[in-house]
Short mmCIF file of C-alpha atoms in Angstrom, two decimals:
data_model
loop_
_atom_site.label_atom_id
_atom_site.label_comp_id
_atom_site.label_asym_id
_atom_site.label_seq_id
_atom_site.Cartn_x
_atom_site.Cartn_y
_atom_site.Cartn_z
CA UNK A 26 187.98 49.09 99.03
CA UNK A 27 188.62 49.72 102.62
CA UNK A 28 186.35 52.31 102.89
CA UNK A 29 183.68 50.50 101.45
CA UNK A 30 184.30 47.64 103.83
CA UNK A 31 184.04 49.92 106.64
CA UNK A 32 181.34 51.79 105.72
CA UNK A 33 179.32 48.04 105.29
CA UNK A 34 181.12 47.24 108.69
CA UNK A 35 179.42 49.79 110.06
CA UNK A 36 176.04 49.79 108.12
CA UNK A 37 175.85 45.86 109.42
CA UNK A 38 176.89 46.82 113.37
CA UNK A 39 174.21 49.78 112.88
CA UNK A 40 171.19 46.89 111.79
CA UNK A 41 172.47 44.59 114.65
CA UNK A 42 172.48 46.49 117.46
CA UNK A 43 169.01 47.93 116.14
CA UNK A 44 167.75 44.39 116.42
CA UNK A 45 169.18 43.72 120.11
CA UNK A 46 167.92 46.90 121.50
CA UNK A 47 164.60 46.81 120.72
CA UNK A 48 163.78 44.48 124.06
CA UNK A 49 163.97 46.33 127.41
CA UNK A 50 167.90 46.44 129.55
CA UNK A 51 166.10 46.58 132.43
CA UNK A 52 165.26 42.69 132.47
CA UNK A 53 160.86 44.16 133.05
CA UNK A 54 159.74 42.56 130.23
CA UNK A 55 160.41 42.91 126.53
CA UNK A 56 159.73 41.01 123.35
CA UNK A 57 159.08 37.35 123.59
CA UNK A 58 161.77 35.57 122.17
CA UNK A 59 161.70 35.00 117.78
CA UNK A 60 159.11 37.61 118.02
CA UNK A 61 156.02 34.78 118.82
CA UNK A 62 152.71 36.18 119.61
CA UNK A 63 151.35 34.84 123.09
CA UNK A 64 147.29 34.86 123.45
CA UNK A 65 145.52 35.15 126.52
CA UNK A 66 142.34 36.32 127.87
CA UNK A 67 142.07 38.95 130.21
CA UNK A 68 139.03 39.28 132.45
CA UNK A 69 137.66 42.72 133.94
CA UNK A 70 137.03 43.30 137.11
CA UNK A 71 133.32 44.03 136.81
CA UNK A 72 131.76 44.52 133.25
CA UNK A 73 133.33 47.44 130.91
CA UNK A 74 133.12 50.74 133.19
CA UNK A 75 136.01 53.06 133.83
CA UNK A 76 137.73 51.39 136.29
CA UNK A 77 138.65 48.85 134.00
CA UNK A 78 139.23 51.24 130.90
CA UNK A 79 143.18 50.49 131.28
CA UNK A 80 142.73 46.94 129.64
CA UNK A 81 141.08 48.38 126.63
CA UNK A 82 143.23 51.35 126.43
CA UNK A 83 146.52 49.32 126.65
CA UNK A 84 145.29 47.27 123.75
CA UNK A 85 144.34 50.14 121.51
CA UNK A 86 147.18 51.95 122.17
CA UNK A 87 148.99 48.97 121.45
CA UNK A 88 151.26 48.39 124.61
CA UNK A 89 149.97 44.51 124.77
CA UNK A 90 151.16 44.26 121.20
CA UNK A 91 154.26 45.80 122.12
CA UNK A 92 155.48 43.14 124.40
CA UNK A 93 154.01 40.35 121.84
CA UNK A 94 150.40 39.51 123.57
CA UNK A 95 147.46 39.40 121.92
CA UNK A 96 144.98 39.41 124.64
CA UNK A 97 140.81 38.92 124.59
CA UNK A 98 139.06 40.93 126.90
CA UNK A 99 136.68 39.65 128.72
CA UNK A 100 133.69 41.57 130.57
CA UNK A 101 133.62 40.17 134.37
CA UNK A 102 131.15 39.96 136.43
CA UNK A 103 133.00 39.99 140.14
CA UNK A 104 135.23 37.59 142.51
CA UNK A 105 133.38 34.63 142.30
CA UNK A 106 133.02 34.42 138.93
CA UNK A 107 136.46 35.92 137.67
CA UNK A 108 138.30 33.41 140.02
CA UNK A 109 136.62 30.31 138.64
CA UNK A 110 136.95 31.82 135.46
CA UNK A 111 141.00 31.95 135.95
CA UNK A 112 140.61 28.27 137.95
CA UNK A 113 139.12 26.61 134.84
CA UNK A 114 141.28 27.93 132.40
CA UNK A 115 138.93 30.54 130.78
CA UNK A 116 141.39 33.12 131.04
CA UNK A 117 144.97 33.65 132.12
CA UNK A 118 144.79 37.33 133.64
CA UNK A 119 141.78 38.96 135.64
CA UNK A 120 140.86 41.90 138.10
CA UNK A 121 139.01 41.61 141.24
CA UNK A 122 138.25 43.38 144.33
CA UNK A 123 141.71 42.46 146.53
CA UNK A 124 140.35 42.35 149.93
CA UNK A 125 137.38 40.07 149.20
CA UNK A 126 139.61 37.62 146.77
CA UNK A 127 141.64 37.68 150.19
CA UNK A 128 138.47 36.94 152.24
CA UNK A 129 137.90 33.92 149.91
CA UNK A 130 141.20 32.61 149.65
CA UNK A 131 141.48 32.65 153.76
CA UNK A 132 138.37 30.25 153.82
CA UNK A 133 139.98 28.27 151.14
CA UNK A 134 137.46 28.62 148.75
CA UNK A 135 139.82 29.74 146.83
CA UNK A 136 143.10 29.83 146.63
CA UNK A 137 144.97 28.87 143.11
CA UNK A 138 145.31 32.68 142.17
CA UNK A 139 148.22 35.54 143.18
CA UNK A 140 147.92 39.11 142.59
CA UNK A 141 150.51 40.62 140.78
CA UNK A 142 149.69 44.34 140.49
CA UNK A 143 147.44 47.06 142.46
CA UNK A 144 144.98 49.17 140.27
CA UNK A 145 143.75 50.89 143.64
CA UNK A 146 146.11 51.61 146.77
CA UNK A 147 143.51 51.70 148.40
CA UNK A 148 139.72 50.21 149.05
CA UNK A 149 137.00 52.02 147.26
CA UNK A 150 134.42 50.16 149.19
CA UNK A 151 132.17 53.05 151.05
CA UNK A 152 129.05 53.56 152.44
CA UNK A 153 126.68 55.95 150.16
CA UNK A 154 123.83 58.22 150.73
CA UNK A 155 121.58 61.35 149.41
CA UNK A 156 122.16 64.87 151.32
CA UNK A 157 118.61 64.86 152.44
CA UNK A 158 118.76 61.44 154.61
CA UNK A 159 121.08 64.00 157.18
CA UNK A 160 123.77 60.94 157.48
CA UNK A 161 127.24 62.97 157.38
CA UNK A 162 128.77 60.27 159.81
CA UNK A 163 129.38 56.57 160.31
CA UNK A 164 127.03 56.83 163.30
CA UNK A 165 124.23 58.33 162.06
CA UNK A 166 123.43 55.36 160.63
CA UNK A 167 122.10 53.62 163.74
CA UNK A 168 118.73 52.38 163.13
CA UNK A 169 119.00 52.63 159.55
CA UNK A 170 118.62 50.36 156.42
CA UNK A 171 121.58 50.22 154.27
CA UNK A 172 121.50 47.93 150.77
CA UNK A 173 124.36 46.28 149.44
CA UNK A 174 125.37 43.86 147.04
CA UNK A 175 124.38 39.68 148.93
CA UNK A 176 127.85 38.56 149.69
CA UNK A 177 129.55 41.54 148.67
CA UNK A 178 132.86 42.43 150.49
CA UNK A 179 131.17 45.71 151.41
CA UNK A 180 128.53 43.79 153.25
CA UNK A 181 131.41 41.50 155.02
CA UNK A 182 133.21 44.12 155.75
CA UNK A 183 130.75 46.23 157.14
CA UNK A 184 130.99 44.98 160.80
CA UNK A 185 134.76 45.57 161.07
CA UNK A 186 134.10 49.74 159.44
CA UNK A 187 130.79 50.31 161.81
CA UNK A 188 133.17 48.88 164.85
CA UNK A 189 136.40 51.28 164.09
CA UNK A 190 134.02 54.60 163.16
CA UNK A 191 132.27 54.07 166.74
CA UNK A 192 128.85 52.40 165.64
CA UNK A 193 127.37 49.12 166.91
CA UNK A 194 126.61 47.16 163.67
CA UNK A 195 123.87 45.50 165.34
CA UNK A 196 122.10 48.38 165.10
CA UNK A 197 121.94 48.95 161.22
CA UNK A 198 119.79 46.61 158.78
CA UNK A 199 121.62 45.45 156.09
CA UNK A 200 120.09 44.29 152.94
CA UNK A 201 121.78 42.37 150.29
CA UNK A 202 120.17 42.77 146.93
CA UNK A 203 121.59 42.35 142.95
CA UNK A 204 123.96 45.24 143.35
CA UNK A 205 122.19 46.57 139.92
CA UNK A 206 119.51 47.39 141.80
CA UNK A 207 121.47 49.54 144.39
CA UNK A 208 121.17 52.94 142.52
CA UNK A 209 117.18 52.58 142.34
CA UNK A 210 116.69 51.62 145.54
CA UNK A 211 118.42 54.96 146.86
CA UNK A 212 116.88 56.77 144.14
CA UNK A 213 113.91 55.91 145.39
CA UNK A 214 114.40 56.20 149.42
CA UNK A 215 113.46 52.58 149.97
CA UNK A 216 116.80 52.52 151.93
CA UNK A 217 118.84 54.97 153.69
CA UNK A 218 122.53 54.09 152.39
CA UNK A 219 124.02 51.65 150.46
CA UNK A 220 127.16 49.87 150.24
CA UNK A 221 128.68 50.30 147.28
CA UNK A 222 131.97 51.32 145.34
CA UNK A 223 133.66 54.91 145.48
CA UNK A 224 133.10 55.45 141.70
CA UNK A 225 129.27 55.18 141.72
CA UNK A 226 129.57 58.12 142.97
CA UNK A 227 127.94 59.81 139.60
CA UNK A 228 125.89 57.45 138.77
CA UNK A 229 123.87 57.80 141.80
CA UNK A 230 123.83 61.07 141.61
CA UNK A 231 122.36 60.70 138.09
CA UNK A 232 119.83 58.30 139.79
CA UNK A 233 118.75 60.26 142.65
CA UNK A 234 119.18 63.80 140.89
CA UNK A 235 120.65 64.56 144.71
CA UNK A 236 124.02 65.21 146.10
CA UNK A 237 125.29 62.58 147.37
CA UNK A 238 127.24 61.93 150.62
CA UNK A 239 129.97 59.40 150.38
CA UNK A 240 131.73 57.55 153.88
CA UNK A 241 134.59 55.92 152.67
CA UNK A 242 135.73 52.48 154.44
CA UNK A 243 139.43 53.45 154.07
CA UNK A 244 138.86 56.44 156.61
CA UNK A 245 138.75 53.34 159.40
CA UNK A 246 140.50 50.72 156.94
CA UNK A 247 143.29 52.12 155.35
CA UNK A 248 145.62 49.59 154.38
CA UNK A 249 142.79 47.38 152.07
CA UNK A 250 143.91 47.58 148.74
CA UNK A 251 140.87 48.20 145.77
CA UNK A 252 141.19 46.28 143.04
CA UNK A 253 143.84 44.02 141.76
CA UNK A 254 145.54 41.95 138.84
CA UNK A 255 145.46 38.44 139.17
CA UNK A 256 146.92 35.35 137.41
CA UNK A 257 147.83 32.07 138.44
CA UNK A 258 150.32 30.35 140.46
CA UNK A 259 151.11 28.20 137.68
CA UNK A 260 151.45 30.37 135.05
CA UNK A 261 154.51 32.18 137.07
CA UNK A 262 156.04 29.47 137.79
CA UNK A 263 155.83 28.12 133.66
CA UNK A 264 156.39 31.34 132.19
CA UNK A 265 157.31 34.45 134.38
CA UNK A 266 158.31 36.29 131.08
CA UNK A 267 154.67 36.31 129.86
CA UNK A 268 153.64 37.62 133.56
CA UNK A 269 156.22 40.13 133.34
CA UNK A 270 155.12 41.41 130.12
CA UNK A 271 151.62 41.07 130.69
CA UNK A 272 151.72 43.50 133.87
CA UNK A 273 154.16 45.92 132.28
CA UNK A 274 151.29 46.39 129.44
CA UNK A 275 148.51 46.41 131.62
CA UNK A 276 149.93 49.00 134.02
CA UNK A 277 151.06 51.16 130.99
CA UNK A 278 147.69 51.24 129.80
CA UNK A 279 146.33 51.92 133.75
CA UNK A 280 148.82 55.57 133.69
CA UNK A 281 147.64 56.41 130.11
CA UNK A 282 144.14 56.33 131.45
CA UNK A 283 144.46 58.28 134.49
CA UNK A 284 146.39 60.78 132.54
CA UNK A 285 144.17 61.05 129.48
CA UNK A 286 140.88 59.94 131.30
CA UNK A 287 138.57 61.58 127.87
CA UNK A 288 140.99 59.64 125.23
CA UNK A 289 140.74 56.54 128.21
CA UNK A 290 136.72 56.87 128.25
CA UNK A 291 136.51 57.30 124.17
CA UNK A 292 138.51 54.25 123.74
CA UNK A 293 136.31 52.29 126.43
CA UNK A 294 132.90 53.53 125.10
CA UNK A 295 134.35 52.37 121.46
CA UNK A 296 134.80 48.88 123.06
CA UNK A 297 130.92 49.53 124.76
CA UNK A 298 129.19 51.99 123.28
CA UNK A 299 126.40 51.71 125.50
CA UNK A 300 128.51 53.29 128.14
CA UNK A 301 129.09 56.53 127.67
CA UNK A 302 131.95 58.98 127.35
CA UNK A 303 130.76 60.96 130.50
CA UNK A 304 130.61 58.11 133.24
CA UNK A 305 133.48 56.66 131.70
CA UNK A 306 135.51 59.41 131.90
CA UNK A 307 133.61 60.43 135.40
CA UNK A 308 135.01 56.81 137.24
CA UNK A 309 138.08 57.11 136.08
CA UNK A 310 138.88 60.49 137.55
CA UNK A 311 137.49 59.33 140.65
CA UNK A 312 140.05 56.57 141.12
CA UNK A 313 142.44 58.77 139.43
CA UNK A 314 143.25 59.99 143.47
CA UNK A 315 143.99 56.04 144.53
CA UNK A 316 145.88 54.61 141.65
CA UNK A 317 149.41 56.02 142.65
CA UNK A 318 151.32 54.57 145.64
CA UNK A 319 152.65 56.74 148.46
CA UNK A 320 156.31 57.28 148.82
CA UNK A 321 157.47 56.71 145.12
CA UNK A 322 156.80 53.78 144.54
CA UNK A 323 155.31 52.87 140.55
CA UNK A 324 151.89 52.58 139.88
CA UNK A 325 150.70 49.06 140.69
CA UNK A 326 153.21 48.29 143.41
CA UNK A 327 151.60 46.15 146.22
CA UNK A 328 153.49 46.57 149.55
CA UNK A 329 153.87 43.54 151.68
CA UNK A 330 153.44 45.01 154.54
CA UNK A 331 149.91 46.25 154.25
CA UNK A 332 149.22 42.83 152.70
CA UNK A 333 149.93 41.46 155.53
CA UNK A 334 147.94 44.43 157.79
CA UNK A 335 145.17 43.14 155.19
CA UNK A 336 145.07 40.05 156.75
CA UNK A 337 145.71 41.23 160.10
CA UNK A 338 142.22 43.69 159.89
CA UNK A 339 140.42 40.08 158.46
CA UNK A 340 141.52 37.93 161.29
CA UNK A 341 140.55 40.24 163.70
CA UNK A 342 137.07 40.83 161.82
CA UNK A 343 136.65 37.00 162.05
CA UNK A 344 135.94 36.90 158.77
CA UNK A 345 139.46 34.36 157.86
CA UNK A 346 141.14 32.58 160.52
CA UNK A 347 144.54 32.81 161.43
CA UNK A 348 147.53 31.39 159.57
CA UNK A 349 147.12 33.00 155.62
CA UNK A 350 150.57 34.14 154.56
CA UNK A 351 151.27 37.04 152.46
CA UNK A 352 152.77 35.14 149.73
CA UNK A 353 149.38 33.13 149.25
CA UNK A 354 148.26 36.01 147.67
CA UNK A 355 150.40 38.25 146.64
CA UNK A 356 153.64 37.80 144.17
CA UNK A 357 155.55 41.36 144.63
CA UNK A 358 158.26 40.25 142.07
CA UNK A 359 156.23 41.84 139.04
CA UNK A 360 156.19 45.80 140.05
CA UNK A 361 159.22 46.11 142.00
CA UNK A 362 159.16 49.16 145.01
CA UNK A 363 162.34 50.70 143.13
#
């Protein structure tokens, strides 16, 4: 009899302690409590391309599940209208292009949103040509015509880039256009350069069937971050838990993809199949190179300090004026530094 009881004893302790370890020690985010499913929709940062291949991958794979989300993924379409998506309740979680949500915040246009995890250490912003226009530097673009998305941060930015690399921005026409029409108009020599993202990269030199030159902003402006998560004031302050869980998932889903960037752009192109394998897979390796911090520090970390040289480089661009804080725009307690 008392072996039996021992041996149920011990079958009973095994079954509990099964059940209590199944959250995280760590306090970074577990299972919700009673095992309840939390929905929420998650916003990309610009329609379904690689760059934003993590969301989808972390919900095939099943991370989101993991932590007990269920999220809807939604295809963005850029700052303005991801933030007034998140503003009018749409969705919960988005991505965006850091510096300009910064930009827009300073003006205080707006301003009810906090980023809570880097995709990109750094800006992918750059200017882009085609071998044969002989631009290899920032200032052989005096006197020439470069196209870039109306309103874009690359077009706000541009001032403060042709300033640092030595060139007088008066001197270079800039035209904003739909930034789908970017590609062509390079393609077709109708402009000299364009302003555009990093991982276009391929896709222009699809377009042009030229090699293509590429003049990153980050060589003058290195501490802008790329892209970003992004959530709501409100929501950390009701349920930090869900935030915490949310950006673990996410962020799971963002090192999957740069280390399996063919399973990452399979899984996207299943979500979009009118995007291929190829450019998926393409845009993510080209980020692959900007997704993990310096020094250490995990994947999605966003350092306060270069926050606040974010702001710094804006202010003195005169594109915010002084007086934004880093903590209107960034909450660091979701990827800790260590």
């Amino acid at each position: 009899m008392g072996k039996r009881f021992s041996t149920l004893v011990a079958a009973w302790l095994a079954v509990a302690l099964a059940a209590g370890g199944c959250g995280d020690t760590d306090g970074s985010g577990g299972d919700p409590p009673g095992g309840e499913i939390d929905k929420v929709a998650y916003i990309t940062a610009f329609g379904a391309v690689g760059r934003d291949a993590f969301a989808w991958v972390a919900k095939e794979k099943g991370y989101f599940a993991e932590v007990g989300i269920e999220v809807d993924i939604k295809e963005g379409a850029g700052n303005q209208q991801n933030l007034t998506a998140l503003k009018s309740g749409q969705v919960q979680f988005g991505a965006l292009d850091f510096t300009g949500a910064v930009i827009q915040a300073g003006k205080g246009e707006f301003t009810d949103w906090r980023a809570i995890a880097a995709v990109h250490q750094q800006t992918l912003i750059s200017v882009m040509t085609t071998k044969d226009t002989n631009i290899t530097t920032p200032k052989d673009l005096q006197g020439r015509t470069i196209a870039t998305g109306s309103g874009s941060v690359t077009e706000l930015l541009f001032p403060a880039y042709a300033r640092l690399a030595g060139l007088d921005p008066a001197t270079v026409k800039i035209e904003g256009v739909q930034p789908t029409a970017l590609n062509g108009l390079m393609a077709s020599r109708r402009v000299d350069a364009l302003g555009t993202f990093l991982l276009s990269r391929g896709a222009l030199q699809t377009a042009a069937r030229k090699d293509v030159v590429v003049l990153p902003y980050s060589d003058y402006l290195p501490d802008l971050f790329g892209n970003a998560i992004i959530t709501t004031p409100s929501l950390i302050s009701k349920d930090p838990d869900l935030v915490q869980r949310f950006t673990k998932a996410a962020l799971k889903g963002l090192a999957y993809s740069i280390e399996h960037p063919d399973e990452a752009a399979t899984i996207l192109n299943k979500a979009k199949p009118t995007y291929t394998v190829a450019a998926g897979k393409g845009e993510i390796e080209a980020m692959t190179p900007h997704v993990r911090p310096a020094g250490g520090a995990p994947i999605g970390f966003l350092d306060e300090s270069r926050v606040a040289q974010t702001i710094a480089v804006l202010e003195r661009a005169n594109l915010i004026p002084s007086g934004l804080a880093p903590a209107a725009v960034v909450d660091p307690t979701f990827v800790k530094k260590s």
